[in-house]
Each structure stands twice: as C-alpha cells, then as structure tokens.
mmCIF file of C-alpha atoms and ligand atoms in Angstrom:
data_model
loop_
_atom_site.group_PDB
_atom_site.id
_atom_site.type_symbol
_atom_site.label_atom_id
_atom_site.label_comp_id
_atom_site.label_asym_id
_atom_site.label_seq_id
_atom_site.Cartn_x
_atom_site.Cartn_y
_atom_site.Cartn_z
ATOM 1 C CA MET A 1 100.528 120.199 70.621
ATOM 2 C CA ARG A 2 98.257 117.219 71.379
ATOM 3 C CA SER A 3 94.641 117.866 72.243
ATOM 4 C CA ASP A 4 93.524 114.312 72.987
ATOM 5 C CA THR A 5 92.053 113.177 76.299
ATOM 6 C CA VAL A 6 93.901 110.923 78.736
ATOM 7 C CA LEU A 7 93.027 109.425 82.122
ATOM 8 C CA ILE A 8 95.644 108.715 84.804
ATOM 9 C CA THR A 9 95.189 107.118 88.227
ATOM 10 C CA GLY A 10 97.075 107.994 91.418
ATOM 11 C CA ALA A 11 97.734 111.613 90.427
ATOM 12 C CA SER A 12 97.942 113.021 93.973
ATOM 13 C CA THR A 13 101.692 112.506 94.375
ATOM 14 C CA GLY A 14 104.864 111.166 92.780
ATOM 15 C CA ILE A 15 104.865 109.707 89.292
ATOM 16 C CA GLY A 16 101.147 110.222 88.713
ATOM 17 C CA ARG A 17 101.308 113.877 89.727
ATOM 18 C CA SER A 18 104.390 114.572 87.553
ATOM 19 C CA THR A 19 102.860 112.743 84.611
ATOM 20 C CA ALA A 20 99.548 114.603 84.881
ATOM 21 C CA LEU A 21 101.403 117.948 84.927
ATOM 22 C CA HIS A 22 103.687 116.942 82.029
ATOM 23 C CA LEU A 23 100.893 115.663 79.797
ATOM 24 C CA ALA A 24 98.778 118.769 80.443
ATOM 25 C CA GLU A 25 101.779 120.890 79.380
ATOM 26 C CA GLN A 26 101.986 118.794 76.216
ATOM 27 C CA GLY A 27 98.410 119.829 75.397
ATOM 28 C CA TYR A 28 96.452 116.753 76.479
ATOM 29 C CA THR A 29 93.296 117.135 78.524
ATOM 30 C CA VAL A 30 94.211 115.112 81.612
ATOM 31 C CA PHE A 31 91.551 113.477 83.751
ATOM 32 C CA ALA A 32 93.546 113.032 86.939
ATOM 33 C CA GLY A 33 92.393 110.357 89.383
ATOM 34 C CA VAL A 34 92.710 111.322 93.056
ATOM 35 C CA ARG A 35 91.105 109.992 96.247
ATOM 36 C CA ARG A 36 90.553 113.350 97.961
ATOM 37 C CA ASP A 37 89.158 116.592 96.507
ATOM 38 C CA ALA A 38 91.978 118.538 98.191
ATOM 39 C CA ASP A 39 94.572 116.543 96.214
ATOM 40 C CA GLY A 40 92.828 117.446 92.958
ATOM 41 C CA ALA A 41 92.803 121.137 93.884
ATOM 42 C CA ALA A 42 96.498 121.005 94.865
ATOM 43 C CA LEU A 43 97.370 119.360 91.536
ATOM 44 C CA VAL A 44 95.591 122.029 89.506
ATOM 45 C CA ALA A 45 97.221 124.743 91.652
ATOM 46 C CA ALA A 46 100.664 123.250 90.915
ATOM 47 C CA ALA A 47 100.195 123.490 87.140
ATOM 48 C CA PRO A 48 101.440 126.496 85.172
ATOM 49 C CA ALA A 49 98.597 128.879 84.285
ATOM 50 C CA ALA A 50 98.795 127.865 80.608
ATOM 51 C CA SER A 51 97.984 124.215 81.300
ATOM 52 C CA ALA A 52 96.007 124.243 84.569
ATOM 53 C CA ALA A 53 92.680 124.370 82.745
ATOM 54 C CA ARG A 54 93.560 121.099 80.999
ATOM 55 C CA ILE A 55 93.729 119.164 84.298
ATOM 56 C CA VAL A 56 90.388 117.776 85.427
ATOM 57 C CA PRO A 57 90.557 116.032 88.823
ATOM 58 C CA VAL A 58 88.235 113.043 89.219
ATOM 59 C CA LEU A 59 87.578 111.028 92.367
ATOM 60 C CA LEU A 60 88.979 107.634 91.504
ATOM 61 C CA ASP A 61 89.804 104.913 93.970
ATOM 62 C CA VAL A 62 90.493 102.016 91.598
ATOM 63 C CA THR A 63 88.990 99.522 94.069
ATOM 64 C CA ARG A 64 85.607 101.314 93.845
ATOM 65 C CA GLU A 65 83.234 100.284 91.029
ATOM 66 C CA ASP A 66 81.170 103.439 91.473
ATOM 67 C CA HIS A 67 84.278 105.647 91.141
ATOM 68 C CA ILE A 68 85.311 103.832 87.954
ATOM 69 C CA ARG A 69 81.845 104.208 86.446
ATOM 70 C CA ASP A 70 81.486 107.890 87.369
ATOM 71 C CA ALA A 71 85.021 108.834 86.265
ATOM 72 C CA LEU A 72 84.559 107.217 82.849
ATOM 73 C CA ALA A 73 81.150 108.862 82.460
ATOM 74 C CA ARG A 74 82.841 112.239 82.971
ATOM 75 C CA VAL A 75 85.563 111.365 80.466
ATOM 76 C CA GLU A 76 82.936 110.305 77.927
ATOM 77 C CA ALA A 77 80.931 113.497 78.416
ATOM 78 C CA HIS A 78 84.088 115.532 77.715
ATOM 79 C CA ALA A 79 85.415 113.321 74.906
ATOM 80 C CA PRO A 80 82.500 111.689 73.075
ATOM 81 C CA ASP A 81 84.955 110.688 70.306
ATOM 82 C CA GLY A 82 86.858 108.498 72.752
ATOM 83 C CA LEU A 83 89.753 108.240 75.196
ATOM 84 C CA TYR A 84 93.250 108.379 73.706
ATOM 85 C CA ALA A 85 95.131 106.881 76.667
ATOM 86 C CA LEU A 86 94.594 105.273 80.042
ATOM 87 C CA ILE A 87 97.588 105.337 82.401
ATOM 88 C CA ASN A 88 97.257 102.863 85.273
ATOM 89 C CA ASN A 89 99.688 104.359 87.759
ATOM 90 C CA ALA A 90 98.022 103.887 91.181
ATOM 91 C CA GLY A 91 99.860 101.413 93.355
ATOM 92 C CA PHE A 92 101.551 100.899 96.695
ATOM 93 C CA ASN A 93 104.092 98.726 98.464
ATOM 94 C CA LEU A 94 103.561 96.201 101.257
ATOM 95 C CA ASN A 95 106.592 95.439 103.372
ATOM 96 C CA GLY A 96 107.433 92.828 105.919
ATOM 97 C CA ALA A 97 108.406 89.195 106.151
ATOM 98 C CA PHE A 98 106.213 87.008 103.913
ATOM 99 C CA GLU A 99 105.548 84.724 106.878
ATOM 100 C CA TYR A 100 103.925 87.513 108.907
ATOM 101 C CA THR A 101 102.000 89.179 106.085
ATOM 102 C CA THR A 102 98.330 88.341 106.441
ATOM 103 C CA GLU A 103 96.052 87.275 103.625
ATOM 104 C CA ALA A 104 93.888 90.343 104.368
ATOM 105 C CA GLU A 105 96.898 92.643 103.779
ATOM 106 C CA ALA A 106 97.814 90.753 100.616
ATOM 107 C CA ARG A 107 94.240 91.025 99.264
ATOM 108 C CA THR A 108 94.168 94.786 99.908
ATOM 109 C CA LEU A 109 97.397 95.235 97.931
ATOM 110 C CA MET A 110 96.230 93.045 95.049
ATOM 111 C CA GLU A 111 92.853 94.848 94.943
ATOM 112 C CA THR A 112 94.624 98.088 94.031
ATOM 113 C CA ASN A 113 97.777 97.022 92.192
ATOM 114 C CA VAL A 114 96.201 94.300 90.033
ATOM 115 C CA VAL A 115 92.419 93.885 90.287
ATOM 116 C CA GLY A 116 91.664 97.628 90.332
ATOM 117 C CA LEU A 117 94.026 98.205 87.410
ATOM 118 C CA ALA A 118 92.293 95.447 85.452
ATOM 119 C CA ALA A 119 88.790 96.612 86.388
ATOM 120 C CA LEU A 120 89.446 100.170 85.215
ATOM 121 C CA SER A 121 91.122 98.894 82.033
ATOM 122 C CA ARG A 122 88.157 96.661 81.191
ATOM 123 C CA ALA A 123 85.698 99.463 81.791
ATOM 124 C CA ALA A 124 87.752 101.908 79.666
ATOM 125 C CA LEU A 125 88.110 99.631 76.620
ATOM 126 C CA PRO A 126 84.941 100.803 74.828
ATOM 127 C CA LEU A 127 86.164 104.420 75.058
ATOM 128 C CA LEU A 128 89.671 103.493 73.847
ATOM 129 C CA ARG A 129 88.146 101.559 70.921
ATOM 130 C CA ARG A 130 85.915 104.508 70.099
ATOM 131 C CA TYR A 131 89.022 106.688 69.795
ATOM 132 C CA VAL A 132 90.571 104.265 67.318
ATOM 133 C CA ALA A 133 87.328 104.058 65.306
ATOM 134 C CA GLY A 134 87.166 107.848 65.029
ATOM 135 C CA HIS A 135 90.848 108.280 64.101
ATOM 136 C CA PRO A 136 91.622 105.922 61.200
ATOM 137 C CA GLY A 137 95.245 104.759 61.259
ATOM 138 C CA ALA A 138 95.816 105.951 64.851
ATOM 139 C CA THR A 139 96.364 103.799 67.940
ATOM 140 C CA ALA A 140 95.038 104.311 71.469
ATOM 141 C CA LYS A 141 97.318 103.579 74.441
ATOM 142 C CA LEU A 142 96.909 101.638 77.666
ATOM 143 C CA VAL A 143 99.965 102.203 79.856
ATOM 144 C CA ASN A 144 100.517 100.170 83.019
ATOM 145 C CA LEU A 145 103.090 101.037 85.691
ATOM 146 C CA GLY A 146 105.233 97.982 86.175
ATOM 147 C CA SER A 147 108.619 98.198 87.874
ATOM 148 C CA ILE A 148 112.069 96.644 87.867
ATOM 149 C CA GLY A 149 110.219 94.712 90.571
ATOM 150 C CA SER A 150 108.178 93.144 87.748
ATOM 151 C CA PHE A 151 111.311 91.180 86.787
ATOM 152 C CA VAL A 152 113.199 90.694 90.040
ATOM 153 C CA GLY A 153 111.699 89.647 93.365
ATOM 154 C CA ILE A 154 113.480 91.060 96.375
ATOM 155 C CA PRO A 155 112.738 89.985 99.932
ATOM 156 C CA TRP A 156 110.578 91.801 102.472
ATOM 157 C CA GLU A 157 108.048 92.936 99.883
ATOM 158 C CA ALA A 158 106.956 89.616 98.409
ATOM 159 C CA TYR A 159 103.381 90.594 97.606
ATOM 160 C CA TYR A 160 104.456 93.866 95.974
ATOM 161 C CA HIS A 161 106.570 91.834 93.554
ATOM 162 C CA ALA A 162 103.747 89.349 93.072
ATOM 163 C CA SER A 163 101.541 92.306 92.093
ATOM 164 C CA LYS A 164 104.110 93.851 89.741
ATOM 165 C CA PHE A 165 104.949 90.492 88.075
ATOM 166 C CA ALA A 166 101.170 90.176 87.611
ATOM 167 C CA VAL A 167 100.978 93.635 86.008
ATOM 168 C CA LEU A 168 103.619 92.594 83.475
ATOM 169 C CA GLY A 169 101.898 89.300 82.655
ATOM 170 C CA LEU A 170 98.547 91.006 82.366
ATOM 171 C CA SER A 171 100.036 93.720 80.141
ATOM 172 C CA GLU A 172 101.644 91.209 77.793
ATOM 173 C CA ALA A 173 98.495 89.125 77.380
ATOM 174 C CA MET A 174 96.320 92.245 77.028
ATOM 175 C CA ARG A 175 98.704 93.601 74.399
ATOM 176 C CA HIS A 176 98.100 90.560 72.200
ATOM 177 C CA GLU A 177 94.322 90.585 72.720
ATOM 178 C CA LEU A 178 93.936 94.310 72.038
ATOM 179 C CA TRP A 179 96.539 94.667 69.259
ATOM 180 C CA PRO A 180 94.094 93.942 66.402
ATOM 181 C CA GLN A 181 91.771 96.631 67.797
ATOM 182 C CA GLY A 182 94.460 99.332 67.526
ATOM 183 C CA ILE A 183 94.991 99.590 71.293
ATOM 184 C CA ARG A 184 98.672 99.387 72.252
ATOM 185 C CA VAL A 185 99.326 98.078 75.775
ATOM 186 C CA VAL A 186 102.650 99.169 77.260
ATOM 187 C CA ALA A 187 104.355 98.495 80.593
ATOM 188 C CA VAL A 188 106.552 101.337 81.876
ATOM 189 C CA CYS A 189 108.974 99.864 84.397
ATOM 190 C CA PRO A 190 110.968 102.266 86.575
ATOM 191 C CA GLY A 191 113.802 101.527 88.960
ATOM 192 C CA GLY A 192 114.078 103.619 92.137
ATOM 193 C CA ILE A 193 112.151 106.883 91.735
ATOM 194 C CA VAL A 194 112.298 109.594 94.386
ATOM 195 C CA THR A 195 108.651 109.903 95.460
ATOM 196 C CA ASP A 196 106.597 109.335 98.600
ATOM 197 C CA PHE A 197 106.820 105.642 97.711
ATOM 198 C CA LEU A 198 110.244 105.422 99.389
ATOM 199 C CA PRO A 199 109.344 106.989 102.774
ATOM 200 C CA LYS A 200 106.177 104.861 102.706
ATOM 201 C CA THR A 201 108.395 101.802 102.128
ATOM 202 C CA GLN A 202 110.602 102.842 105.057
ATOM 203 C CA ALA A 203 107.537 103.309 107.279
ATOM 204 C CA GLY A 204 106.222 99.878 106.177
ATOM 205 C CA LEU A 205 109.547 98.241 107.015
ATOM 206 C CA ASN A 206 109.691 99.934 110.409
ATOM 207 C CA ALA A 207 106.144 98.741 111.119
ATOM 208 C CA GLY A 208 107.077 95.233 109.921
ATOM 209 C CA LEU A 209 110.122 95.234 112.205
ATOM 210 C CA ALA A 210 108.097 96.443 115.186
ATOM 211 C CA ALA A 211 105.493 93.724 114.586
ATOM 212 C CA LEU A 212 107.995 90.849 114.460
ATOM 213 C CA PRO A 213 107.365 88.404 117.305
ATOM 214 C CA ALA A 214 110.272 87.802 119.667
ATOM 215 C CA ASP A 215 110.679 84.242 118.366
ATOM 216 C CA ALA A 216 110.776 85.239 114.668
ATOM 217 C CA PRO A 217 113.697 83.781 112.679
ATOM 218 C CA PRO A 218 116.593 86.239 113.304
ATOM 219 C CA ASN A 219 117.319 86.762 109.600
ATOM 220 C CA TYR A 220 113.939 88.503 109.236
ATOM 221 C CA ARG A 221 115.056 91.368 111.480
ATOM 222 C CA THR A 222 118.573 91.733 110.061
ATOM 223 C CA GLY A 223 117.314 91.396 106.480
ATOM 224 C CA MET A 224 114.597 94.011 106.840
ATOM 225 C CA GLN A 225 117.113 96.367 108.434
ATOM 226 C CA LYS A 226 119.307 95.924 105.352
ATOM 227 C CA LEU A 227 116.420 96.810 103.003
ATOM 228 C CA LEU A 228 115.621 99.787 105.233
ATOM 229 C CA ALA A 229 119.175 101.074 104.755
ATOM 230 C CA MET A 230 118.916 100.481 100.969
ATOM 231 C CA ALA A 231 115.609 102.379 100.819
ATOM 232 C CA GLY A 232 117.326 105.293 102.579
ATOM 233 C CA LYS A 233 120.063 105.324 99.895
ATOM 234 C CA ALA A 234 117.515 105.074 97.067
ATOM 235 C CA SER A 235 115.885 108.262 98.405
ATOM 236 C CA SER A 236 118.973 110.202 97.381
ATOM 237 C CA MET A 237 120.086 108.108 94.370
ATOM 238 C CA GLY A 238 116.844 107.395 92.517
ATOM 239 C CA SER A 239 115.593 109.130 89.368
ATOM 240 C CA PRO A 240 113.132 112.011 89.624
ATOM 241 C CA PRO A 241 109.465 111.268 88.858
ATOM 242 C CA GLU A 242 109.745 113.627 85.868
ATOM 243 C CA ALA A 243 111.909 110.976 84.155
ATOM 244 C CA VAL A 244 108.944 108.586 84.197
ATOM 245 C CA ALA A 245 106.559 111.365 83.163
ATOM 246 C CA LYS A 246 108.722 112.157 80.124
ATOM 247 C CA ARG A 247 108.920 108.484 79.186
ATOM 248 C CA ILE A 248 105.137 108.171 79.359
ATOM 249 C CA GLY A 249 104.855 111.339 77.259
ATOM 250 C CA LYS A 250 107.092 109.738 74.609
ATOM 251 C CA VAL A 251 105.092 106.492 74.685
ATOM 252 C CA LEU A 252 101.917 108.473 74.074
ATOM 253 C CA ALA A 253 103.574 110.318 71.182
ATOM 254 C CA THR A 254 104.631 107.048 69.491
ATOM 255 C CA ALA A 255 102.229 105.341 67.107
ATOM 256 C CA GLN A 256 103.718 101.888 67.706
ATOM 257 C CA PRO A 257 105.333 101.827 71.170
ATOM 258 C CA ARG A 258 107.237 98.792 72.383
ATOM 259 C CA MET A 259 105.831 96.358 74.941
ATOM 260 C CA ARG A 260 107.953 97.756 77.773
ATOM 261 C CA TYR A 261 110.218 100.621 78.714
ATOM 262 C CA MET A 262 112.642 100.617 81.640
ATOM 263 C CA VAL A 263 113.263 103.977 83.363
ATOM 264 C CA GLY A 264 116.491 104.661 85.262
ATOM 265 C CA VAL A 265 120.053 103.358 84.999
ATOM 266 C CA ASP A 266 119.523 101.131 88.046
ATOM 267 C CA ALA A 267 116.606 99.358 86.359
ATOM 268 C CA ARG A 268 118.554 98.810 83.132
ATOM 269 C CA ILE A 269 121.692 97.515 84.882
ATOM 270 C CA THR A 270 119.661 95.136 87.064
ATOM 271 C CA LEU A 271 117.899 93.721 84.012
ATOM 272 C CA VAL A 272 121.208 93.230 82.165
ATOM 273 C CA LEU A 273 122.704 91.450 85.185
ATOM 274 C CA GLN A 274 119.643 89.207 85.437
ATOM 275 C CA ARG A 275 119.872 88.327 81.740
ATOM 276 C CA TRP A 276 123.627 87.646 81.613
ATOM 277 C CA LEU A 277 124.596 86.256 85.000
ATOM 278 C CA PRO A 278 123.899 82.607 85.779
ATOM 279 C CA GLU A 279 120.710 82.558 87.867
ATOM 280 C CA ALA A 280 122.444 81.243 91.011
ATOM 281 C CA TRP A 281 124.998 84.086 90.842
ATOM 282 C CA PHE A 282 122.324 86.692 90.281
ATOM 283 C CA HIS A 283 120.314 85.393 93.220
ATOM 284 C CA ALA A 284 123.439 85.392 95.388
ATOM 285 C CA VAL A 285 123.920 89.088 94.524
ATOM 286 C CA ILE A 286 120.300 89.836 95.479
ATOM 287 C CA ARG A 287 120.660 87.972 98.776
ATOM 288 C CA SER A 288 123.938 89.730 99.548
ATOM 289 C CA GLN A 289 122.185 93.084 99.135
ATOM 290 C CA PHE A 290 118.882 92.402 100.864
ATOM 291 C CA THR A 291 119.345 89.606 103.380
ATOM 292 C CA ALA A 292 121.700 88.942 106.220
HETATM 293 N N1 LIG B 301 108.804 105.167 93.369
HETATM 294 C C1 LIG B 301 109.387 104.090 92.887
HETATM 295 O O1 LIG B 301 110.570 103.815 93.193
HETATM 296 C C2 LIG B 301 108.646 103.188 91.921
HETATM 297 C C3 LIG B 301 109.402 102.265 91.171
HETATM 298 C C4 LIG B 301 108.750 101.421 90.285
HETATM 299 C C5 LIG B 301 107.376 101.490 90.134
HETATM 300 N N2 LIG B 301 106.656 102.389 90.863
HETATM 301 C C6 LIG B 301 105.196 102.400 90.676
HETATM 302 O O2 LIG B 301 104.779 103.689 90.264
HETATM 303 C C7 LIG B 301 103.436 103.912 90.684
HETATM 304 C C8 LIG B 301 103.351 105.258 91.391
HETATM 305 O O3 LIG B 301 104.182 105.228 92.529
HETATM 306 P P1 LIG B 301 104.860 106.530 93.142
HETATM 307 O O4 LIG B 301 106.293 106.264 93.258
HETATM 308 O O5 LIG B 301 104.415 107.736 92.444
HETATM 309 O O6 LIG B 301 104.260 106.454 94.637
HETATM 310 P P2 LIG B 301 103.333 107.443 95.473
HETATM 311 O O7 LIG B 301 103.885 108.832 95.424
HETATM 312 O O8 LIG B 301 103.153 106.777 96.778
HETATM 313 O O9 LIG B 301 101.955 107.467 94.655
HETATM 314 C C9 LIG B 301 101.047 106.407 94.685
HETATM 315 C C10 LIG B 301 99.729 106.910 94.142
HETATM 316 O O10 LIG B 301 98.808 105.803 94.075
HETATM 317 C C11 LIG B 301 97.600 106.238 94.675
HETATM 318 N N3 LIG B 301 96.789 105.123 95.146
HETATM 319 C C12 LIG B 301 97.087 104.164 96.061
HETATM 320 N N4 LIG B 301 96.060 103.307 96.211
HETATM 321 C C13 LIG B 301 95.091 103.731 95.363
HETATM 322 C C14 LIG B 301 93.794 103.281 95.021
HETATM 323 N N5 LIG B 301 93.229 102.204 95.620
HETATM 324 N N6 LIG B 301 93.082 103.948 94.073
HETATM 325 C C15 LIG B 301 93.604 105.033 93.473
HETATM 326 N N7 LIG B 301 94.806 105.545 93.761
HETATM 327 C C16 LIG B 301 95.545 104.890 94.684
HETATM 328 C C17 LIG B 301 98.030 107.188 95.795
HETATM 329 O O11 LIG B 301 96.932 107.968 96.203
HETATM 330 P P3 LIG B 301 96.787 108.528 97.716
HETATM 331 O O12 LIG B 301 97.662 109.749 97.778
HETATM 332 O O13 LIG B 301 95.340 108.837 97.812
HETATM 333 O O14 LIG B 301 97.243 107.449 98.647
HETATM 334 C C18 LIG B 301 99.096 107.969 95.049
HETATM 335 O O15 LIG B 301 98.490 108.945 94.224
HETATM 336 C C19 LIG B 301 103.052 102.710 91.557
HETATM 337 O O16 LIG B 301 102.307 101.803 90.791
HETATM 338 C C20 LIG B 301 104.407 102.115 91.938
HETATM 339 O O17 LIG B 301 104.319 100.743 92.199
HETATM 340 C C21 LIG B 301 107.259 103.247 91.761
#
C-alpha cells in the first residue's frame, strides 16, 4: 500500500475521476483538482468508505495562477516531505473546420491543454524535487495525458492535435531536463476512451456544422459528418477510463517508467500502421475515414 501524495488535474469526470479513485484505493493521498466544489464532493462520495478520506478535492483551473499557487500550498502543508507525482490530465477538444476556428478559440484550448499543464508542472517542480531529496534512490513522477492524437492528426480537430503533439514534445524535452534530478516524465497516450469527452466532441462537431457559412467548401460539411459518425461508434467501442487509471497506477508503481505508454488496442494498431505503412498510404487511410 502506497502512502505518498499525488496531485491530479481534471478529476471531476472521465479519466481524471477514475484515476483519482483508483490511486486513492491504492493508498495514495490524492489531491484532486476540480473547478467546482460540488464536483469535489461528488468525487469523494463516489469513493469506497475505505479510501474516501484519502481524496482531497482542490479548486484547480489550470489556467488560473492563483489556483495553482493555492493548490500547491495545500499539497505542501499536507506533504512537507514533497509531492510524489503530478498527473496533468485536464484537457478538452475543439472541433470544427480549421478555416473557421478563431484564434481566440485556439488560444483558449492551448491555455488549458498546453500552457496550463506547463505552468502547473513548473510550479510543482520544487515539491517533486523535495520528494526525491527525502527518498534517496526513489524517483518522483510527472505524468502528462497525451493521446493517439499526439502522433496522428485527424481533420476537424486541428488545434486539439496541435495541443497533444505539443504535450508529447514538451514531455520528451522535460524528461531529459528533469532526468538527472530523479523526476521521471511520462506521457500516457490513450486511444478512444468512453468518457464525457466523446459527447462533448459530438456537441462540438454539431456546433461546428451549424456555424458553417452557406458558401463553405462542401467537403467541410461531409467530412465533419463522417467524424461525427465515428465519434458515435467510439462511444460504444472505446476503452473504459479505468484502463487509463490502471496504467497510470502502474506507471506510478514503476521506479523507471518508459517515456510513453499507449492505452487501448485502437491506439496501438494506429501507431503500428503509422510506423509501417508508407506515409502516403497511411494518410490515404486517414482521409478515407475522416473526410469525404
Ligand atoms: N476520452 C478520450 O477518448 C481521450 C483520448 C485520449 C486522450 N484523452 C485526454 O484525457 C484527458 C481527460 O479527458 P477525459 O476523456 O477524461 O474527458 P472529460 O471527461 O471531458 O474530462 C476532462 C476534464 O478536464 C477538466 N478541465 C477542462 N478544462 C480545465 C481547466 N482549464 N482546468 C482544470 N480542469 C479542466 C474538466 O473539468 P470540468 O468538468 O470542470 O470541465 C474535466 O475534469 C484529456 O487531456 C484528454 O485530451 C482523452
């Protein structure tokens, strides 16, 4: 049973919620970032009695400097010997044709998926280092939620892929910089996971379709409708969020985790196809699935 302290963002729903519950059951004290008090209370209420006391909700919008400062102050007060792991899970999708996505929308996405992730990571480094200093021979962990979308860009969510490619690049560079300090940076990259992310994607696509001007290139409408149908299928075929939670649990239990872990058969198959097919063939497959 682990007794170390971890901090996870985006714990109100989906992967973050499942991971917070799983890690608390494993014995960790879990500081669970939420944006509404009610979500924190619901998370604690969902935990089995034996682990509920180990979940500590904290208000944490990763785009808010004051939230980051206050959340880490609470972690430090609870764990003066340092933070064992930070799990940067918060993130969202932005759908629509690239041409009609505004810079304001793109900035909002990047603020959460990339800049907020980086800001919280930077602020947490002293606490992660303190853990390593107090536990000779041990490593601290910084886990970032990438995606199969960190490797493959599909249409109608261009900025989401830009953000997830960025998370992977950031993770790799951070891993090298922080390696000598005993902090292991890991990207966990799921394929389709059945969470609120998928209905939110469907709603985003529907909004994108409704907002298309009458003179938009016709392939925008037909292509988005194809992705909409795919998102509907993924809702029944994806992996459960517990699969990601278990993977993160294993990463935290490993002294020397790898740089990245894929979660889900769909993610693994897609990566194999990308590696082994000639690029033009692979891109033709992507276009056949997501454009018309
Ligand atoms: N589901 C998939 O198929 C899939 C696949 C690959 C990767 N991922 C990644 O996995 C992560 C979790 O996604 P999910 O599937 O669990 O989706 P989800 O159920 O929609 O959860 C997203 C979480 O992020 C939080 N969030 C959004 N903006 C935030 C901000 N500015 N500050 C703090 N929290 C914020 C949400 O909080 P609120 O409830 O307050 O909005 C929610 O807790 C994301 O990074 C996503 O890109 C998901």
